[in-house]
């Protein structure tokens, strides 16, 4: 099978090539983002593979179909960027990576929390200038704090277990409760109670119409004043404007985010020396109590290896008609 990989960075290629060793597909690596204007690059290929910021909109899918492309592999878990009705109508199969190293995401959420709490990002900037004062760097003990976890799937479960290891009291909200977490002492509560009781909130739920802007002016007002918010899930879970206002007023004590609702225009690109045209993102990257990373929660060697292997396996398994059900989004 000939496969065109869009939005493919040099650091991905060794993992994909290694995973392809036993499959022997023909891989074409393209740095371009998939858009209606770049679809022509997929010509003469049997399938394409895309990443999180490649938008499989109706027009893009229409042009893919006109190029004879009927198979799209996502090298990511989420598929909110896919126009599913149009894909189904055009007969385009969409595959995904249903899971990969939940440790990578959960550990990155913890890294953001620890850096914000102990001000290590600020201390690093100071000591590089030979400033070894401690003013403004005080944090707090995580031990005994209430940590609210919104969404307790594989990643939320892993984050919860880490927080339990710190000696935190973990509160959780999810439509489906984990018996394992309950046995470990996690307390499930209604969403409003989790927000009102937690010193720290970490988001680990998918982006759906129901969860879009889950964190908004109303839910921020329900939180404990000065609470910390961590988002390593999906940018669309937060209303950025409301979050900025809550940070400025002190209602929100700190924010750690690895995702942003409009990240497609900025993440994975170098904007050094330029002011971001997005007012909210520009503000967030300059507030001292905010730590922004650019969608790197998946970026460990273990996760990259798993993503590459699952992606190539999906394409081969589909040919052999033995694709796991949870890998198929549209088909």
PDB file of C-alpha atoms in Angstrom:
ATOM      1  CA  UNK A   1       0.000   0.000   0.000  1.00  0.00           C
ATOM      2  CA  UNK A   2       1.248   3.521  -0.772  1.00  0.00           C
ATOM      3  CA  UNK A   3       0.573   5.949   2.080  1.00  0.00           C
ATOM      4  CA  UNK A   4       1.057   9.736   2.249  1.00  0.00           C
ATOM      5  CA  UNK A   5       1.761  11.038   5.764  1.00  0.00           C
ATOM      6  CA  UNK A   6       0.636  14.659   6.171  1.00  0.00           C
ATOM      7  CA  UNK A   7       1.958  16.995   8.918  1.00  0.00           C
ATOM      8  CA  UNK A   8       4.879  14.626   9.334  1.00  0.00           C
ATOM      9  CA  UNK A   9       7.838  15.965  11.297  1.00  0.00           C
ATOM     10  CA  UNK A  10      11.395  14.625  11.029  1.00  0.00           C
ATOM     11  CA  UNK A  11      11.242  13.211  14.572  1.00  0.00           C
ATOM     12  CA  UNK A  12       8.338  10.933  13.560  1.00  0.00           C
ATOM     13  CA  UNK A  13       9.952   9.345  10.541  1.00  0.00           C
ATOM     14  CA  UNK A  14      12.338   6.913  12.311  1.00  0.00           C
ATOM     15  CA  UNK A  15       9.455   5.512  14.375  1.00  0.00           C
ATOM     16  CA  UNK A  16       7.221   5.097  11.323  1.00  0.00           C
ATOM     17  CA  UNK A  17       9.992   3.527   9.266  1.00  0.00           C
ATOM     18  CA  UNK A  18      10.825   1.088  12.061  1.00  0.00           C
ATOM     19  CA  UNK A  19       7.167   0.155  12.494  1.00  0.00           C
ATOM     20  CA  UNK A  20       6.864  -0.378   8.741  1.00  0.00           C
ATOM     21  CA  UNK A  21       9.765  -2.834   8.537  1.00  0.00           C
ATOM     22  CA  UNK A  22       7.508  -5.888   8.619  1.00  0.00           C
ATOM     23  CA  UNK A  23       4.650  -4.334   6.635  1.00  0.00           C
ATOM     24  CA  UNK A  24       6.629  -3.017   3.665  1.00  0.00           C
ATOM     25  CA  UNK A  25       4.184  -0.273   2.751  1.00  0.00           C
ATOM     26  CA  UNK A  26       5.505   2.586   0.642  1.00  0.00           C
ATOM     27  CA  UNK A  27       5.594   5.696   2.825  1.00  0.00           C
ATOM     28  CA  UNK A  28       5.684   9.309   1.633  1.00  0.00           C
ATOM     29  CA  UNK A  29       6.436  11.881   4.339  1.00  0.00           C
ATOM     30  CA  UNK A  30       4.896  15.324   3.804  1.00  0.00           C
ATOM     31  CA  UNK A  31       5.434  18.280   6.153  1.00  0.00           C
ATOM     32  CA  UNK A  32       2.327  20.030   4.781  1.00  0.00           C
ATOM     33  CA  UNK A  33      -0.890  20.287   6.772  1.00  0.00           C
ATOM     34  CA  UNK A  34      -3.791  18.542   5.068  1.00  0.00           C
ATOM     35  CA  UNK A  35      -6.143  21.153   3.586  1.00  0.00           C
ATOM     36  CA  UNK A  36      -8.325  21.246   0.464  1.00  0.00           C
ATOM     37  CA  UNK A  37      -5.381  22.984  -1.233  1.00  0.00           C
ATOM     38  CA  UNK A  38      -2.834  20.270  -0.332  1.00  0.00           C
ATOM     39  CA  UNK A  39      -5.003  17.231  -1.062  1.00  0.00           C
ATOM     40  CA  UNK A  40      -3.384  16.947  -4.502  1.00  0.00           C
ATOM     41  CA  UNK A  41      -0.205  15.747  -2.778  1.00  0.00           C
ATOM     42  CA  UNK A  42      -2.063  12.513  -1.991  1.00  0.00           C
ATOM     43  CA  UNK A  43      -2.564  11.732  -5.686  1.00  0.00           C
ATOM     44  CA  UNK A  44      -1.398   8.238  -6.681  1.00  0.00           C
ATOM     45  CA  UNK A  45      -1.480   7.021  -3.070  1.00  0.00           C
ATOM     46  CA  UNK A  46      -3.787   4.310  -1.725  1.00  0.00           C
ATOM     47  CA  UNK A  47      -4.250   5.990   1.656  1.00  0.00           C
ATOM     48  CA  UNK A  48      -3.239   8.978   3.718  1.00  0.00           C
ATOM     49  CA  UNK A  49      -2.271   9.353   7.365  1.00  0.00           C
ATOM     50  CA  UNK A  50      -2.921  12.555   9.312  1.00  0.00           C
ATOM     51  CA  UNK A  51      -2.309  14.060  12.761  1.00  0.00           C
ATOM     52  CA  UNK A  52      -4.370  16.068  15.244  1.00  0.00           C
ATOM     53  CA  UNK A  53      -4.319  19.409  13.423  1.00  0.00           C
ATOM     54  CA  UNK A  54      -5.236  18.037  10.001  1.00  0.00           C
ATOM     55  CA  UNK A  55      -8.880  18.964   9.597  1.00  0.00           C
ATOM     56  CA  UNK A  56     -10.906  16.347   7.716  1.00  0.00           C
ATOM     57  CA  UNK A  57     -13.668  18.790   6.809  1.00  0.00           C
ATOM     58  CA  UNK A  58     -16.349  18.210   4.199  1.00  0.00           C
ATOM     59  CA  UNK A  59     -14.457  20.023   1.409  1.00  0.00           C
ATOM     60  CA  UNK A  60     -11.223  18.189   2.251  1.00  0.00           C
ATOM     61  CA  UNK A  61     -12.960  14.825   2.236  1.00  0.00           C
ATOM     62  CA  UNK A  62     -14.674  15.667  -1.068  1.00  0.00           C
ATOM     63  CA  UNK A  63     -11.313  16.402  -2.673  1.00  0.00           C
ATOM     64  CA  UNK A  64      -9.779  13.256  -1.204  1.00  0.00           C
ATOM     65  CA  UNK A  65     -12.588  11.246  -2.735  1.00  0.00           C
ATOM     66  CA  UNK A  66     -12.013  12.935  -6.101  1.00  0.00           C
ATOM     67  CA  UNK A  67      -8.372  11.806  -5.881  1.00  0.00           C
ATOM     68  CA  UNK A  68      -9.540   8.247  -5.280  1.00  0.00           C
ATOM     69  CA  UNK A  69      -8.563   8.199  -1.600  1.00  0.00           C
ATOM     70  CA  UNK A  70     -10.957   6.030   0.406  1.00  0.00           C
ATOM     71  CA  UNK A  71      -8.790   5.313   3.444  1.00  0.00           C
ATOM     72  CA  UNK A  72      -7.540   7.731   6.112  1.00  0.00           C
ATOM     73  CA  UNK A  73      -5.488   6.687   9.137  1.00  0.00           C
ATOM     74  CA  UNK A  74      -5.319   9.016  12.132  1.00  0.00           C
ATOM     75  CA  UNK A  75      -2.128   8.720  14.141  1.00  0.00           C
ATOM     76  CA  UNK A  76      -3.965  10.020  17.186  1.00  0.00           C
ATOM     77  CA  UNK A  77      -6.846   8.972  19.436  1.00  0.00           C
ATOM     78  CA  UNK A  78      -9.339  11.829  19.114  1.00  0.00           C
ATOM     79  CA  UNK A  79     -11.393  12.276  15.964  1.00  0.00           C
ATOM     80  CA  UNK A  80     -13.365  15.455  16.629  1.00  0.00           C
ATOM     81  CA  UNK A  81     -11.559  16.956  13.599  1.00  0.00           C
ATOM     82  CA  UNK A  82     -13.372  14.521  11.277  1.00  0.00           C
ATOM     83  CA  UNK A  83     -16.632  15.309   9.459  1.00  0.00           C
ATOM     84  CA  UNK A  84     -17.972  11.832  10.116  1.00  0.00           C
ATOM     85  CA  UNK A  85     -21.286  12.118   8.184  1.00  0.00           C
ATOM     86  CA  UNK A  86     -19.454  13.260   5.045  1.00  0.00           C
ATOM     87  CA  UNK A  87     -16.827  10.535   5.388  1.00  0.00           C
ATOM     88  CA  UNK A  88     -19.565   7.930   5.731  1.00  0.00           C
ATOM     89  CA  UNK A  89     -21.464   9.363   2.765  1.00  0.00           C
ATOM     90  CA  UNK A  90     -18.341   9.260   0.579  1.00  0.00           C
ATOM     91  CA  UNK A  91     -17.373   5.777   1.700  1.00  0.00           C
ATOM     92  CA  UNK A  92     -14.072   6.916   3.208  1.00  0.00           C
ATOM     93  CA  UNK A  93     -12.852   4.687   5.998  1.00  0.00           C
ATOM     94  CA  UNK A  94     -11.306   6.439   8.997  1.00  0.00           C
ATOM     95  CA  UNK A  95      -8.971   4.560  11.340  1.00  0.00           C
ATOM     96  CA  UNK A  96      -7.458   5.785  14.606  1.00  0.00           C
ATOM     97  CA  UNK A  97      -5.054   4.880  17.387  1.00  0.00           C
ATOM     98  CA  UNK A  98      -7.496   4.060  20.213  1.00  0.00           C
ATOM     99  CA  UNK A  99      -4.884   4.172  22.953  1.00  0.00           C
ATOM    100  CA  UNK A 100      -1.198   4.739  23.576  1.00  0.00           C
ATOM    101  CA  UNK A 101       0.889   5.160  26.701  1.00  0.00           C
ATOM    102  CA  UNK A 102      -1.573   6.762  29.133  1.00  0.00           C
ATOM    103  CA  UNK A 103       1.516   7.308  31.284  1.00  0.00           C
ATOM    104  CA  UNK A 104       2.862   9.905  28.833  1.00  0.00           C
ATOM    105  CA  UNK A 105      -0.211  12.134  29.129  1.00  0.00           C
ATOM    106  CA  UNK A 106      -0.790  11.670  32.849  1.00  0.00           C
ATOM    107  CA  UNK A 107       2.857  12.313  33.671  1.00  0.00           C
ATOM    108  CA  UNK A 108       2.867  15.489  31.571  1.00  0.00           C
ATOM    109  CA  UNK A 109      -0.178  16.742  33.485  1.00  0.00           C
ATOM    110  CA  UNK A 110       1.724  16.121  36.718  1.00  0.00           C
ATOM    111  CA  UNK A 111       4.780  17.910  35.298  1.00  0.00           C
ATOM    112  CA  UNK A 112       2.690  20.998  34.536  1.00  0.00           C
ATOM    113  CA  UNK A 113       1.166  20.927  38.018  1.00  0.00           C
ATOM    114  CA  UNK A 114       4.508  20.521  39.780  1.00  0.00           C
ATOM    115  CA  UNK A 115       6.164  23.282  37.761  1.00  0.00           C
ATOM    116  CA  UNK A 116       3.330  25.718  38.433  1.00  0.00           C
ATOM    117  CA  UNK A 117       3.131  24.893  42.111  1.00  0.00           C
ATOM    118  CA  UNK A 118       6.850  25.116  42.879  1.00  0.00           C
ATOM    119  CA  UNK A 119       7.422  27.896  40.313  1.00  0.00           C
ATOM    120  CA  UNK A 120      10.273  25.988  38.675  1.00  0.00           C
ATOM    121  CA  UNK A 121       9.637  27.695  35.324  1.00  0.00           C
ATOM    122  CA  UNK A 122      10.123  31.086  37.011  1.00  0.00           C
ATOM    123  CA  UNK A 123      13.104  29.929  39.100  1.00  0.00           C
ATOM    124  CA  UNK A 124      14.807  28.635  35.945  1.00  0.00           C
ATOM    125  CA  UNK A 125      14.478  32.031  34.284  1.00  0.00           C
ATOM    126  CA  UNK A 126      15.877  33.768  37.384  1.00  0.00           C
ATOM    127  CA  UNK A 127      18.902  31.568  37.984  1.00  0.00           C
ATOM    128  CA  UNK A 128      19.928  31.902  34.332  1.00  0.00           C
ATOM    129  CA  UNK A 129      20.325  35.601  35.180  1.00  0.00           C
ATOM    130  CA  UNK A 130      22.226  34.769  38.401  1.00  0.00           C
ATOM    131  CA  UNK A 131      19.237  35.768  40.520  1.00  0.00           C
ATOM    132  CA  UNK A 132      18.958  33.292  43.395  1.00  0.00           C
ATOM    133  CA  UNK A 133      16.294  35.041  45.480  1.00  0.00           C
ATOM    134  CA  UNK A 134      13.147  33.179  46.577  1.00  0.00           C
ATOM    135  CA  UNK A 135      10.625  36.017  46.559  1.00  0.00           C
ATOM    136  CA  UNK A 136       7.411  34.964  44.842  1.00  0.00           C
ATOM    137  CA  UNK A 137       8.423  31.314  44.455  1.00  0.00           C
ATOM    138  CA  UNK A 138       6.529  29.796  47.377  1.00  0.00           C
ATOM    139  CA  UNK A 139       4.420  26.745  46.569  1.00  0.00           C
ATOM    140  CA  UNK A 140       2.350  24.354  48.682  1.00  0.00           C
ATOM    141  CA  UNK A 141       2.479  20.705  49.714  1.00  0.00           C
ATOM    142  CA  UNK A 142       0.452  18.485  47.424  1.00  0.00           C
ATOM    143  CA  UNK A 143       0.043  16.074  50.321  1.00  0.00           C
ATOM    144  CA  UNK A 144      -3.497  16.280  51.670  1.00  0.00           C
ATOM    145  CA  UNK A 145      -4.832  18.490  48.871  1.00  0.00           C
ATOM    146  CA  UNK A 146      -8.081  17.729  47.073  1.00  0.00           C
ATOM    147  CA  UNK A 147      -7.534  16.945  43.401  1.00  0.00           C
ATOM    148  CA  UNK A 148     -10.547  16.868  41.087  1.00  0.00           C
ATOM    149  CA  UNK A 149     -10.288  14.624  38.037  1.00  0.00           C
ATOM    150  CA  UNK A 150     -12.826  15.170  35.263  1.00  0.00           C
ATOM    151  CA  UNK A 151     -12.884  11.987  33.225  1.00  0.00           C
ATOM    152  CA  UNK A 152     -11.468   8.722  34.600  1.00  0.00           C
ATOM    153  CA  UNK A 153     -10.692   6.711  31.490  1.00  0.00           C
ATOM    154  CA  UNK A 154      -7.220   5.235  31.074  1.00  0.00           C
ATOM    155  CA  UNK A 155      -5.434   8.594  31.312  1.00  0.00           C
ATOM    156  CA  UNK A 156      -7.612   9.988  34.096  1.00  0.00           C
ATOM    157  CA  UNK A 157      -7.146   6.754  36.001  1.00  0.00           C
ATOM    158  CA  UNK A 158      -3.368   6.959  35.642  1.00  0.00           C
ATOM    159  CA  UNK A 159      -3.332  10.611  36.765  1.00  0.00           C
ATOM    160  CA  UNK A 160      -5.536   9.718  39.753  1.00  0.00           C
ATOM    161  CA  UNK A 161      -3.185   6.956  40.828  1.00  0.00           C
ATOM    162  CA  UNK A 162      -0.206   9.317  40.682  1.00  0.00           C
ATOM    163  CA  UNK A 163      -2.060  11.892  42.788  1.00  0.00           C
ATOM    164  CA  UNK A 164      -2.986   9.206  45.308  1.00  0.00           C
ATOM    165  CA  UNK A 165       0.726   8.439  45.499  1.00  0.00           C
ATOM    166  CA  UNK A 166       1.357  12.050  46.533  1.00  0.00           C
ATOM    167  CA  UNK A 167      -1.096  11.569  49.390  1.00  0.00           C
ATOM    168  CA  UNK A 168      -3.855  13.646  47.785  1.00  0.00           C
ATOM    169  CA  UNK A 169      -7.559  13.076  48.263  1.00  0.00           C
ATOM    170  CA  UNK A 170      -8.861  12.456  44.748  1.00  0.00           C
ATOM    171  CA  UNK A 171     -12.385  13.496  43.787  1.00  0.00           C
ATOM    172  CA  UNK A 172     -13.704  12.448  40.399  1.00  0.00           C
ATOM    173  CA  UNK A 173     -16.518  12.971  37.951  1.00  0.00           C
ATOM    174  CA  UNK A 174     -17.357  10.581  35.133  1.00  0.00           C
ATOM    175  CA  UNK A 175     -20.572   9.072  33.806  1.00  0.00           C
ATOM    176  CA  UNK A 176     -18.937   5.665  34.188  1.00  0.00           C
ATOM    177  CA  UNK A 177     -17.336   5.105  37.574  1.00  0.00           C
ATOM    178  CA  UNK A 178     -14.170   3.060  37.915  1.00  0.00           C
ATOM    179  CA  UNK A 179     -14.495   0.305  40.494  1.00  0.00           C
ATOM    180  CA  UNK A 180     -10.705   0.092  40.640  1.00  0.00           C
ATOM    181  CA  UNK A 181     -10.353   3.769  41.535  1.00  0.00           C
ATOM    182  CA  UNK A 182     -13.137   3.530  44.092  1.00  0.00           C
ATOM    183  CA  UNK A 183     -11.308   0.627  45.752  1.00  0.00           C
ATOM    184  CA  UNK A 184      -8.209   2.833  45.884  1.00  0.00           C
ATOM    185  CA  UNK A 185     -10.147   5.560  47.685  1.00  0.00           C
ATOM    186  CA  UNK A 186     -11.217   7.887  44.866  1.00  0.00           C
ATOM    187  CA  UNK A 187     -14.529   9.582  45.677  1.00  0.00           C
ATOM    188  CA  UNK A 188     -16.982  10.148  42.809  1.00  0.00           C
ATOM    189  CA  UNK A 189     -19.143  13.256  43.120  1.00  0.00           C
ATOM    190  CA  UNK A 190     -21.400  15.386  40.891  1.00  0.00           C
ATOM    191  CA  UNK A 191     -19.455  17.785  38.674  1.00  0.00           C
ATOM    192  CA  UNK A 192     -20.424  20.896  40.643  1.00  0.00           C
ATOM    193  CA  UNK A 193     -19.209  19.305  43.897  1.00  0.00           C
ATOM    194  CA  UNK A 194     -15.873  18.315  42.353  1.00  0.00           C
ATOM    195  CA  UNK A 195     -15.380  21.880  41.102  1.00  0.00           C
ATOM    196  CA  UNK A 196     -16.359  23.462  44.404  1.00  0.00           C
ATOM    197  CA  UNK A 197     -14.254  21.168  46.602  1.00  0.00           C
ATOM    198  CA  UNK A 198     -10.995  20.757  44.680  1.00  0.00           C
ATOM    199  CA  UNK A 199      -7.758  22.658  45.110  1.00  0.00           C
ATOM    200  CA  UNK A 200      -6.643  21.334  41.722  1.00  0.00           C
ATOM    201  CA  UNK A 201      -8.755  20.346  38.696  1.00  0.00           C
ATOM    202  CA  UNK A 202      -7.336  18.182  35.903  1.00  0.00           C
ATOM    203  CA  UNK A 203      -9.269  17.556  32.687  1.00  0.00           C
ATOM    204  CA  UNK A 204      -9.124  14.093  31.111  1.00  0.00           C
ATOM    205  CA  UNK A 205     -12.398  13.862  29.191  1.00  0.00           C
ATOM    206  CA  UNK A 206     -13.024  13.762  25.424  1.00  0.00           C
ATOM    207  CA  UNK A 207     -14.262  16.766  23.457  1.00  0.00           C
ATOM    208  CA  UNK A 208     -17.913  16.303  22.515  1.00  0.00           C
ATOM    209  CA  UNK A 209     -20.782  18.747  21.968  1.00  0.00           C
ATOM    210  CA  UNK A 210     -21.675  18.129  25.610  1.00  0.00           C
ATOM    211  CA  UNK A 211     -18.182  18.903  26.952  1.00  0.00           C
ATOM    212  CA  UNK A 212     -17.373  21.839  24.644  1.00  0.00           C
ATOM    213  CA  UNK A 213     -16.437  24.797  26.887  1.00  0.00           C
ATOM    214  CA  UNK A 214     -16.998  22.673  29.957  1.00  0.00           C
ATOM    215  CA  UNK A 215     -14.772  25.210  31.679  1.00  0.00           C
ATOM    216  CA  UNK A 216     -16.618  28.478  31.212  1.00  0.00           C
ATOM    217  CA  UNK A 217     -17.579  31.558  33.193  1.00  0.00           C
ATOM    218  CA  UNK A 218     -20.182  29.660  35.219  1.00  0.00           C
ATOM    219  CA  UNK A 219     -18.039  26.611  36.032  1.00  0.00           C
ATOM    220  CA  UNK A 220     -15.032  28.792  36.868  1.00  0.00           C
ATOM    221  CA  UNK A 221     -17.203  30.694  39.351  1.00  0.00           C
ATOM    222  CA  UNK A 222     -18.057  27.358  41.013  1.00  0.00           C
ATOM    223  CA  UNK A 223     -14.389  26.558  41.667  1.00  0.00           C
ATOM    224  CA  UNK A 224     -12.587  27.305  44.892  1.00  0.00           C
ATOM    225  CA  UNK A 225     -10.909  30.718  44.647  1.00  0.00           C
ATOM    226  CA  UNK A 226      -7.279  30.226  43.699  1.00  0.00           C
ATOM    227  CA  UNK A 227      -7.726  26.668  42.410  1.00  0.00           C
ATOM    228  CA  UNK A 228      -5.272  25.317  39.831  1.00  0.00           C
ATOM    229  CA  UNK A 229      -6.519  24.045  36.461  1.00  0.00           C
ATOM    230  CA  UNK A 230      -4.641  21.540  34.272  1.00  0.00           C
ATOM    231  CA  UNK A 231      -5.723  20.670  30.719  1.00  0.00           C
ATOM    232  CA  UNK A 232      -3.886  17.962  28.795  1.00  0.00           C
ATOM    233  CA  UNK A 233      -7.008  16.706  27.039  1.00  0.00           C
ATOM    234  CA  UNK A 234      -8.596  18.964  24.400  1.00  0.00           C
ATOM    235  CA  UNK A 235      -8.411  22.734  23.978  1.00  0.00           C
ATOM    236  CA  UNK A 236     -12.115  23.015  23.240  1.00  0.00           C
ATOM    237  CA  UNK A 237     -12.932  21.981  26.795  1.00  0.00           C
ATOM    238  CA  UNK A 238     -12.039  25.528  27.903  1.00  0.00           C
ATOM    239  CA  UNK A 239     -13.470  28.906  27.001  1.00  0.00           C
ATOM    240  CA  UNK A 240     -10.143  30.736  26.743  1.00  0.00           C
ATOM    241  CA  UNK A 241     -11.619  34.180  27.227  1.00  0.00           C
ATOM    242  CA  UNK A 242     -13.372  33.151  30.445  1.00  0.00           C
ATOM    243  CA  UNK A 243     -10.199  31.451  31.695  1.00  0.00           C
ATOM    244  CA  UNK A 244      -8.118  34.599  31.073  1.00  0.00           C
ATOM    245  CA  UNK A 245     -10.602  36.709  33.036  1.00  0.00           C
ATOM    246  CA  UNK A 246     -10.597  34.199  35.908  1.00  0.00           C
ATOM    247  CA  UNK A 247      -6.798  34.269  36.020  1.00  0.00           C
ATOM    248  CA  UNK A 248      -6.725  38.069  36.052  1.00  0.00           C
ATOM    249  CA  UNK A 249      -9.295  38.261  38.855  1.00  0.00           C
ATOM    250  CA  UNK A 250      -7.564  35.615  40.953  1.00  0.00           C
ATOM    251  CA  UNK A 251     -10.540  33.254  40.881  1.00  0.00           C
ATOM    252  CA  UNK A 252      -8.253  30.832  39.059  1.00  0.00           C
ATOM    253  CA  UNK A 253      -4.876  30.538  40.763  1.00  0.00           C
ATOM    254  CA  UNK A 254      -2.881  28.983  37.945  1.00  0.00           C
ATOM    255  CA  UNK A 255      -3.297  27.222  34.624  1.00  0.00           C
ATOM    256  CA  UNK A 256      -1.246  24.477  32.998  1.00  0.00           C
ATOM    257  CA  UNK A 257      -2.286  23.728  29.408  1.00  0.00           C
ATOM    258  CA  UNK A 258      -0.863  21.565  26.671  1.00  0.00           C
ATOM    259  CA  UNK A 259      -3.798  22.105  24.308  1.00  0.00           C
ATOM    260  CA  UNK A 260      -5.626  25.137  22.987  1.00  0.00           C
ATOM    261  CA  UNK A 261      -8.907  25.411  21.115  1.00  0.00           C
ATOM    262  CA  UNK A 262      -7.367  27.305  18.182  1.00  0.00           C
ATOM    263  CA  UNK A 263      -3.995  25.577  18.326  1.00  0.00           C
ATOM    264  CA  UNK A 264      -4.109  24.524  14.656  1.00  0.00           C
ATOM    265  CA  UNK A 265      -2.817  27.963  13.654  1.00  0.00           C
ATOM    266  CA  UNK A 266       0.074  28.030  16.130  1.00  0.00           C
ATOM    267  CA  UNK A 267       1.217  24.738  17.629  1.00  0.00           C
ATOM    268  CA  UNK A 268       4.017  22.762  15.954  1.00  0.00           C
ATOM    269  CA  UNK A 269       5.276  25.997  14.342  1.00  0.00           C
ATOM    270  CA  UNK A 270       7.977  28.506  15.313  1.00  0.00           C
ATOM    271  CA  UNK A 271       6.532  31.949  16.089  1.00  0.00           C
ATOM    272  CA  UNK A 272       9.735  33.282  17.666  1.00  0.00           C
ATOM    273  CA  UNK A 273      10.005  37.051  17.498  1.00  0.00           C
ATOM    274  CA  UNK A 274       6.386  37.477  16.432  1.00  0.00           C
ATOM    275  CA  UNK A 275       3.398  38.532  18.490  1.00  0.00           C
ATOM    276  CA  UNK A 276       0.648  35.965  18.319  1.00  0.00           C
ATOM    277  CA  UNK A 277      -2.444  37.350  16.581  1.00  0.00           C
ATOM    278  CA  UNK A 278      -4.641  35.371  18.974  1.00  0.00           C
ATOM    279  CA  UNK A 279      -5.251  37.727  21.916  1.00  0.00           C
ATOM    280  CA  UNK A 280      -6.118  35.041  24.466  1.00  0.00           C
ATOM    281  CA  UNK A 281      -3.177  32.775  23.625  1.00  0.00           C
ATOM    282  CA  UNK A 282      -0.826  35.763  23.591  1.00  0.00           C
ATOM    283  CA  UNK A 283      -2.023  36.723  27.084  1.00  0.00           C
ATOM    284  CA  UNK A 284      -1.777  33.172  28.410  1.00  0.00           C
ATOM    285  CA  UNK A 285       1.808  32.720  27.244  1.00  0.00           C
ATOM    286  CA  UNK A 286       2.861  35.854  29.135  1.00  0.00           C
ATOM    287  CA  UNK A 287       1.132  35.380  32.495  1.00  0.00           C
ATOM    288  CA  UNK A 288       3.534  34.173  35.231  1.00  0.00           C
ATOM    289  CA  UNK A 289       0.943  31.784  36.710  1.00  0.00           C
ATOM    290  CA  UNK A 290       0.321  30.070  33.379  1.00  0.00           C
ATOM    291  CA  UNK A 291       2.446  27.350  31.811  1.00  0.00           C
ATOM    292  CA  UNK A 292       1.741  26.568  28.150  1.00  0.00           C
ATOM    293  CA  UNK A 293       3.282  23.650  26.288  1.00  0.00           C
ATOM    294  CA  UNK A 294       2.488  22.938  22.653  1.00  0.00           C
ATOM    295  CA  UNK A 295       0.614  19.636  22.532  1.00  0.00           C
ATOM    296  CA  UNK A 296       3.572  17.550  23.661  1.00  0.00           C
ATOM    297  CA  UNK A 297       1.801  15.276  26.145  1.00  0.00           C
ATOM    298  CA  UNK A 298       2.193  12.352  23.712  1.00  0.00           C
ATOM    299  CA  UNK A 299       5.851  13.073  23.048  1.00  0.00           C
ATOM    300  CA  UNK A 300       7.725  10.229  24.705  1.00  0.00           C
ATOM    301  CA  UNK A 301       9.715   7.548  22.920  1.00  0.00           C
ATOM    302  CA  UNK A 302       7.355   4.877  24.207  1.00  0.00           C
ATOM    303  CA  UNK A 303       4.224   6.681  23.018  1.00  0.00           C
ATOM    304  CA  UNK A 304       5.705   7.501  19.623  1.00  0.00           C
ATOM    305  CA  UNK A 305       6.633   3.859  19.127  1.00  0.00           C
ATOM    306  CA  UNK A 306       3.130   2.695  20.081  1.00  0.00           C
ATOM    307  CA  UNK A 307       1.447   5.256  17.803  1.00  0.00           C
ATOM    308  CA  UNK A 308       3.616   4.249  14.842  1.00  0.00           C
ATOM    309  CA  UNK A 309       3.063   0.522  15.348  1.00  0.00           C
ATOM    310  CA  UNK A 310      -0.698   0.853  15.791  1.00  0.00           C
ATOM    311  CA  UNK A 311      -1.004   3.111  12.740  1.00  0.00           C
ATOM    312  CA  UNK A 312       0.853   0.704  10.457  1.00  0.00           C
ATOM    313  CA  UNK A 313      -0.884  -2.315  11.975  1.00  0.00           C
ATOM    314  CA  UNK A 314      -4.268  -0.702  11.342  1.00  0.00           C
ATOM    315  CA  UNK A 315      -3.544  -0.319   7.638  1.00  0.00           C
ATOM    316  CA  UNK A 316      -2.290  -3.886   7.294  1.00  0.00           C
ATOM    317  CA  UNK A 317      -5.072  -5.378   9.419  1.00  0.00           C
ATOM    318  CA  UNK A 318      -7.666  -3.580   7.318  1.00  0.00           C
ATOM    319  CA  UNK A 319      -6.212  -5.232   4.201  1.00  0.00           C
ATOM    320  CA  UNK A 320      -6.454  -8.581   5.998  1.00  0.00           C
ATOM    321  CA  UNK A 321      -9.996  -7.814   7.239  1.00  0.00           C
ATOM    322  CA  UNK A 322      -9.108  -8.303  10.890  1.00  0.00           C
ATOM    323  CA  UNK A 323      -9.023  -4.716  12.165  1.00  0.00           C
ATOM    324  CA  UNK A 324      -9.856  -4.300  15.889  1.00  0.00           C
ATOM    325  CA  UNK A 325     -13.263  -2.648  16.322  1.00  0.00           C
ATOM    326  CA  UNK A 326     -11.957   0.187  18.503  1.00  0.00           C
ATOM    327  CA  UNK A 327      -9.596   1.307  15.718  1.00  0.00           C
ATOM    328  CA  UNK A 328     -12.415   1.972  13.260  1.00  0.00           C
ATOM    329  CA  UNK A 329     -14.072   5.402  13.369  1.00  0.00           C
ATOM    330  CA  UNK A 330     -15.908   5.223  10.030  1.00  0.00           C
ATOM    331  CA  UNK A 331     -16.065   2.112   7.941  1.00  0.00           C
TER     332      UNK A 331
END
